[in-house]
Every structure is written in C-alpha cells, then in structure tokens.
Amino acid sequence: MSYTDLGRATGLSTSAVHQRVKRLEQRGLILGYGATVNYAEIGLPLTAFIAIRPIDPSAPDDCPEQLQDMPEIESCWSVAGEESYVLKVRSTSPAALEVLLGRIRAAANVSTRTTIVLSTYYENRPVSEHQV
C-alpha cells in the first residue's frame, strides 16, 4: 500500500504516514518488505515441515549453520519439545524432497520427521490491531 493510500485509510497526511513508517522501521518493528509468491507457478509446488533432532545430543548444536546453504529451506525455527528445530522447505516433487531429507540428515547428523502440506488456506497473515 502506498503512503498516500495509508494516509487515506488512517486519516493522516502522506508525510505523517511516511514519518511514522520510518520510525517503525528505525525501532525495528518493521523488519522488511516482501512479495507474496505463488510457489507452484515457479516450480516449487510441494511445501513440507521437517522436524529435526540430533542423533548425538552431546554433539555441538550447529544445525542452523550446517543447513544455511540449502536454498530449499525457507525457514528454520528452534523449538521446544522432542525435536530441536523445525524447517519449512519448498520442493519440486516428493522425489526431490526425499533427496533433500538425505542431504539434511547427512549435513547436520540428525533424524527427521516430515509433514507434507496438502493445502494452504492462509499464510503470513498481517498482524491485526487486536494482537498488538
């Protein structure tokens, strides 16, 4: 949305909206901007979540570093529970996902538990005023 459109929606001038947005960016509340991508259209129709757990719990906890150069991994979250991390991945096919799982296991010395997404009803929803 443009600053002008934001101004119309909020009853503020364009310059006031611009100043407020800049302050939110400076305070670290707005970290960046991005596009909403149709992954199926770019050849990545399969989304999966991969929970990983180290095979040797006494080994260094460096999974994020070991996996950071795999472009199929969109997100990596440290989690509480049986697993140590959950990865969100995009893949071209089940066969490509299987290859990726092997690469993840080898690179980070982990066991995996995979959930394949069948449908996405909503994703990356904006924060509402009721949440703030």
Coordinates of N, CA and C in Angstrom, one line a residue:
M1 N 0.9 -1.2 0.0 CA 0.0 0.0 0.0 C 0.9 1.2 0.0
S2 N 0.5 2.2 -0.8 CA 1.3 3.4 -0.8 C 1.1 4.3 0.4
Y3 N 2.0 5.2 0.6 CA 1.9 6.2 1.8 C 0.6 7.0 1.6
T4 N 0.2 7.3 0.4 CA -1.0 8.1 0.1 C -2.2 7.2 0.5
D5 N -2.2 6.0 0.1 CA -3.3 5.1 0.4 C -3.4 4.8 1.9
L6 N -2.3 4.7 2.6 CA -2.2 4.5 4.0 C -2.8 5.8 4.7
G7 N -2.4 6.9 4.2 CA -3.0 8.2 4.7 C -4.5 8.3 4.6
R8 N -5.0 7.9 3.4 CA -6.4 7.9 3.3 C -7.1 6.9 4.3
A9 N -6.5 5.8 4.4 CA -7.1 4.8 5.3 C -7.1 5.2 6.8
T10 N -6.1 6.0 7.2 CA -5.9 6.3 8.6 C -6.3 7.7 8.9
G11 N -6.6 8.5 7.9 CA -6.9 9.9 8.1 C -5.7 10.8 8.4
L12 N -4.5 10.3 8.0 CA -3.3 11.1 8.2 C -2.8 11.6 6.8
S13 N -1.9 12.6 6.9 CA -1.3 13.1 5.6 C -0.2 12.1 5.2
T14 N 0.1 12.2 3.9 CA 1.1 11.3 3.3 C 2.4 11.5 4.1
S15 N 2.8 12.7 4.4 CA 4.1 12.9 5.1 C 4.0 12.4 6.5
A16 N 2.9 12.5 7.2 CA 2.8 11.9 8.5 C 2.9 10.4 8.5
V17 N 2.3 9.8 7.5 CA 2.4 8.3 7.4 C 3.8 7.9 7.1
H18 N 4.5 8.7 6.2 CA 5.9 8.4 5.9 C 6.8 8.5 7.1
Q19 N 6.6 9.5 7.9 CA 7.4 9.7 9.1 C 7.1 8.5 10.1
R20 N 5.8 8.1 10.3 CA 5.5 7.1 11.2 C 6.1 5.7 10.8
V21 N 6.0 5.4 9.5 CA 6.6 4.2 9.0 C 8.1 4.2 9.2
K22 N 8.8 5.3 8.9 CA 10.2 5.4 9.1 C 10.6 5.1 10.5
R23 N 9.8 5.7 11.5 CA 10.0 5.5 12.9 C 9.9 4.0 13.3
L24 N 8.8 3.4 12.7 CA 8.6 1.9 13.0 C 9.8 1.1 12.4
E25 N 10.3 1.5 11.3 CA 11.5 0.8 10.7 C 12.7 1.0 11.6
Q26 N 12.9 2.2 12.1 CA 14.1 2.5 12.9 C 14.0 1.8 14.2
R27 N 12.8 1.6 14.8 CA 12.6 0.9 16.1 C 12.7 -0.6 15.9
G28 N 12.7 -1.1 14.7 CA 12.8 -2.5 14.5 C 11.5 -3.2 14.5
L29 N 10.4 -2.5 14.5 CA 9.1 -3.1 14.4 C 8.8 -3.6 13.0
I30 N 9.2 -2.9 12.0 CA 9.1 -3.3 10.6 C 10.5 -3.7 10.2
L31 N 10.7 -5.0 9.9 CA 12.0 -5.5 9.6 C 12.2 -5.6 8.1
G32 N 11.2 -5.5 7.3 CA 11.4 -5.6 5.8 C 10.1 -5.7 5.1
Y33 N 10.2 -5.8 3.8 CA 9.0 -5.9 3.0 C 9.2 -7.1 2.0
G34 N 8.2 -7.7 1.6 CA 8.4 -8.9 0.7 C 7.2 -9.1 -0.2
A35 N 7.4 -9.9 -1.2 CA 6.3 -10.3 -2.2 C 5.7 -11.6 -1.7
T36 N 4.4 -11.7 -2.1 CA 3.7 -13.0 -1.9 C 3.9 -13.8 -3.2
V37 N 4.6 -14.9 -3.0 CA 5.0 -15.7 -4.2 C 4.0 -16.9 -4.4
N38 N 3.7 -17.2 -5.6 CA 2.9 -18.4 -5.9 C 4.0 -19.5 -6.2
Y39 N 4.3 -20.3 -5.2 CA 5.4 -21.2 -5.4 C 5.1 -22.3 -6.4
A40 N 3.9 -22.7 -6.6 CA 3.5 -23.7 -7.7 C 3.9 -23.1 -9.0
E41 N 3.7 -21.8 -9.2 CA 4.0 -21.2 -10.5 C 5.5 -21.1 -10.8
I42 N 6.3 -21.1 -9.8 CA 7.8 -21.1 -10.0 C 8.4 -22.5 -9.9
G43 N 7.6 -23.5 -9.9 CA 8.1 -24.8 -9.9 C 8.4 -25.5 -8.5
L44 N 7.8 -24.9 -7.5 CA 8.0 -25.4 -6.1 C 6.7 -25.7 -5.5
P45 N 5.9 -26.6 -6.0 CA 4.6 -26.8 -5.5 C 4.5 -27.6 -4.2
L46 N 5.5 -28.2 -3.7 CA 5.5 -29.0 -2.5 C 6.1 -28.3 -1.3
T47 N 5.3 -28.1 -0.3 CA 5.8 -27.5 1.0 C 5.8 -28.6 2.0
A48 N 6.8 -28.6 2.9 CA 6.8 -29.6 3.9 C 7.5 -28.9 5.2
F49 N 7.1 -29.5 6.3 CA 7.8 -29.1 7.6 C 8.6 -30.3 8.0
I50 N 9.8 -30.1 8.3 CA 10.8 -31.1 8.8 C 11.2 -30.8 10.2
A51 N 10.8 -31.7 11.1 CA 11.3 -31.6 12.5 C 12.6 -32.4 12.6
I52 N 13.7 -31.8 13.1 CA 14.9 -32.5 13.2 C 15.4 -32.6 14.7
R53 N 16.1 -33.7 14.9 CA 16.7 -33.9 16.2 C 18.1 -34.5 16.1
P54 N 19.0 -34.0 16.8 CA 20.4 -34.6 16.7 C 20.4 -36.1 17.0
I55 N 21.2 -36.8 16.3 CA 21.4 -38.2 16.6 C 22.3 -38.3 17.8
D56 N 23.3 -37.5 18.0 CA 24.1 -37.4 19.1 C 23.8 -36.1 19.9
P57 N 23.1 -36.2 21.0 CA 22.7 -35.0 21.8 C 23.9 -34.3 22.3
S58 N 25.1 -35.0 22.5 CA 26.3 -34.3 23.0 C 27.1 -33.6 22.0
A59 N 26.7 -33.7 20.7 CA 27.4 -33.0 19.6 C 27.1 -31.5 19.7
P60 N 27.9 -30.7 19.1 CA 27.6 -29.2 19.1 C 26.3 -28.9 18.4
D61 N 25.6 -28.0 18.9 CA 24.3 -27.6 18.4 C 24.5 -26.5 17.3
D62 N 24.8 -27.0 16.1 CA 25.2 -26.1 15.0 C 24.3 -26.4 13.7
C63 N 23.1 -27.0 13.9 CA 22.3 -27.3 12.8 C 22.0 -26.1 11.9
P64 N 21.6 -25.0 12.5 CA 21.3 -23.9 11.6 C 22.4 -23.5 10.6
E65 N 23.6 -23.5 11.2 CA 24.8 -23.2 10.4 C 25.1 -24.3 9.4
Q66 N 24.9 -25.6 9.7 CA 25.1 -26.7 8.8 C 24.2 -26.7 7.6
L67 N 23.0 -26.1 7.8 CA 21.9 -26.2 6.8 C 21.7 -24.9 6.1
Q68 N 22.3 -23.8 6.5 CA 22.0 -22.5 5.9 C 22.2 -22.3 4.4
D69 N 23.0 -23.1 3.8 CA 23.3 -23.0 2.4 C 22.4 -23.9 1.5
M70 N 21.4 -24.5 2.1 CA 20.4 -25.3 1.3 C 19.3 -24.4 1.0
P71 N 19.2 -24.0 -0.3 CA 18.2 -23.0 -0.7 C 16.7 -23.5 -0.6
E72 N 16.5 -24.8 -0.5 CA 15.2 -25.3 -0.3 C 14.6 -25.0 1.0
I73 N 15.4 -24.8 2.0 CA 15.0 -24.5 3.4 C 14.6 -23.0 3.4
E74 N 13.3 -22.7 3.6 CA 12.8 -21.4 3.7 C 12.9 -20.8 5.1
S75 N 12.7 -21.6 6.1 CA 12.7 -21.1 7.5 C 13.3 -22.2 8.4
C76 N 13.9 -21.7 9.5 CA 14.4 -22.6 10.5 C 14.1 -22.1 11.8
W77 N 13.3 -22.8 12.6 CA 12.9 -22.4 13.9 C 13.5 -23.3 15.0
S78 N 14.0 -22.7 16.1 CA 14.4 -23.5 17.2 C 13.1 -23.7 18.0
V79 N 12.8 -25.0 18.5 CA 11.6 -25.3 19.1 C 11.8 -26.0 20.4
A80 N 10.8 -26.0 21.3 CA 10.8 -26.8 22.5 C 10.0 -28.1 22.2
G81 N 10.4 -29.1 22.8 CA 9.7 -30.4 22.6 C 10.8 -31.5 22.3
E82 N 10.3 -32.5 21.7 CA 11.2 -33.6 21.3 C 12.2 -33.3 20.3
E83 N 11.8 -32.5 19.3 CA 12.8 -32.1 18.3 C 13.5 -30.8 18.7
S84 N 14.6 -30.5 18.0 CA 15.3 -29.3 18.3 C 15.0 -28.1 17.4
Y85 N 14.7 -28.4 16.1 CA 14.4 -27.4 15.1 C 13.2 -27.9 14.2
V86 N 12.5 -27.0 13.7 CA 11.5 -27.3 12.6 C 11.9 -26.4 11.4
L87 N 12.0 -27.1 10.2 CA 12.4 -26.4 9.0 C 11.1 -26.4 8.1
K88 N 11.0 -25.2 7.4 CA 9.9 -25.1 6.4 C 10.7 -25.2 5.1
V89 N 10.3 -26.2 4.2 CA 11.0 -26.3 2.9 C 10.0 -26.3 1.8
R90 N 10.6 -25.9 0.6 CA 9.8 -25.9 -0.7 C 10.6 -26.8 -1.6
S91 N 9.8 -27.7 -2.3 CA 10.4 -28.7 -3.2 C 9.7 -28.8 -4.5
T92 N 10.3 -29.4 -5.5 CA 9.7 -29.6 -6.8 C 8.8 -30.8 -6.8
S93 N 9.1 -31.8 -6.0 CA 8.4 -33.1 -6.0 C 8.7 -33.9 -4.8
P94 N 7.9 -35.0 -4.6 CA 8.3 -35.9 -3.5 C 9.7 -36.5 -3.6
A95 N 10.1 -36.8 -4.8 CA 11.4 -37.4 -5.0 C 12.5 -36.4 -4.6
A96 N 12.3 -35.1 -5.0 CA 13.3 -34.1 -4.7 C 13.3 -33.9 -3.1
L97 N 12.1 -34.0 -2.5 CA 12.1 -33.8 -1.1 C 12.8 -35.0 -0.4
E98 N 12.7 -36.2 -0.9 CA 13.4 -37.3 -0.4 C 15.0 -37.1 -0.5
V99 N 15.4 -36.6 -1.6 CA 16.9 -36.3 -1.7 C 17.3 -35.2 -0.7
L100 N 16.4 -34.2 -0.6 CA 16.7 -33.1 0.4 C 16.8 -33.7 1.8
L101 N 15.9 -34.6 2.2 CA 16.0 -35.2 3.5 C 17.3 -35.9 3.7
G102 N 17.8 -36.6 2.7 CA 19.1 -37.2 2.8 C 20.2 -36.2 3.0
R103 N 20.1 -35.1 2.3 CA 21.2 -34.1 2.4 C 21.1 -33.5 3.8
I104 N 19.9 -33.2 4.4 CA 19.8 -32.6 5.7 C 20.3 -33.6 6.7
R105 N 20.0 -34.9 6.6 CA 20.4 -35.9 7.6 C 22.0 -36.0 7.6
A106 N 22.5 -36.0 6.4 CA 24.0 -36.1 6.3 C 24.7 -34.9 6.8
A107 N 24.2 -33.7 6.4 CA 24.9 -32.4 6.7 C 24.9 -32.1 8.2
A108 N 23.8 -32.4 8.9 CA 23.6 -32.0 10.3 C 23.6 -33.2 11.3
N109 N 23.8 -34.4 10.8 CA 23.8 -35.6 11.6 C 22.5 -35.6 12.5
V110 N 21.3 -35.6 11.9 CA 20.1 -35.5 12.6 C 19.1 -36.6 12.1
S111 N 18.1 -36.9 12.9 CA 17.0 -37.7 12.4 C 15.9 -36.7 12.1
T112 N 15.0 -37.1 11.2 CA 13.9 -36.2 10.7 C 12.5 -36.8 10.9
R113 N 11.6 -35.9 11.0 CA 10.1 -36.3 11.0 C 9.5 -35.2 10.1
T114 N 8.9 -35.7 9.0 CA 8.4 -34.8 7.9 C 6.9 -34.8 7.8
T115 N 6.3 -33.6 7.7 CA 4.9 -33.4 7.4 C 4.8 -32.7 6.1
I116 N 4.1 -33.2 5.1 CA 3.9 -32.6 3.8 C 2.6 -31.8 3.9
V117 N 2.6 -30.6 3.4 CA 1.4 -29.8 3.3 C 0.5 -30.2 2.2
L118 N -0.7 -30.4 2.4 CA -1.7 -30.7 1.3 C -2.3 -29.5 0.8
S119 N -2.7 -28.5 1.6 CA -3.3 -27.3 1.2 C -2.9 -26.2 2.1
T120 N -2.8 -25.0 1.6 CA -2.6 -23.8 2.4 C -3.8 -22.9 2.3
Y121 N -4.4 -22.7 3.4 CA -5.6 -21.8 3.5 C -5.2 -20.3 3.7
Y122 N -4.2 -20.1 4.5 CA -3.7 -18.8 4.7 C -2.3 -18.9 5.3
E123 N -1.5 -17.9 5.0 CA -0.1 -17.9 5.4 C 0.4 -16.5 5.5
N124 N 1.3 -16.2 6.4 CA 1.9 -14.9 6.6 C 0.8 -13.8 6.7
R125 N -0.2 -14.1 7.5 CA -1.3 -13.1 7.7 C -0.7 -11.9 8.4
P126 N -1.2 -10.7 8.1 CA -0.7 -9.5 8.8 C -1.2 -9.5 10.2
V127 N -0.4 -8.8 11.0 CA -0.7 -8.6 12.4 C -2.0 -7.7 12.5
S128 N -2.9 -8.1 13.3 CA -4.1 -7.3 13.5 C -4.0 -6.4 14.7
E129 N -4.8 -5.4 14.7 CA -4.7 -4.4 15.8 C -5.1 -5.1 17.1
H130 N -5.8 -6.2 17.1 CA -6.2 -6.9 18.3 C -5.0 -7.7 18.9
Q131 N -4.0 -7.9 18.1 CA -2.8 -8.7 18.6 C -1.8 -7.8 19.2
V132 N -1.9 -6.5 18.9 CA -0.8 -5.6 19.4 C -1.2 -5.0 20.8

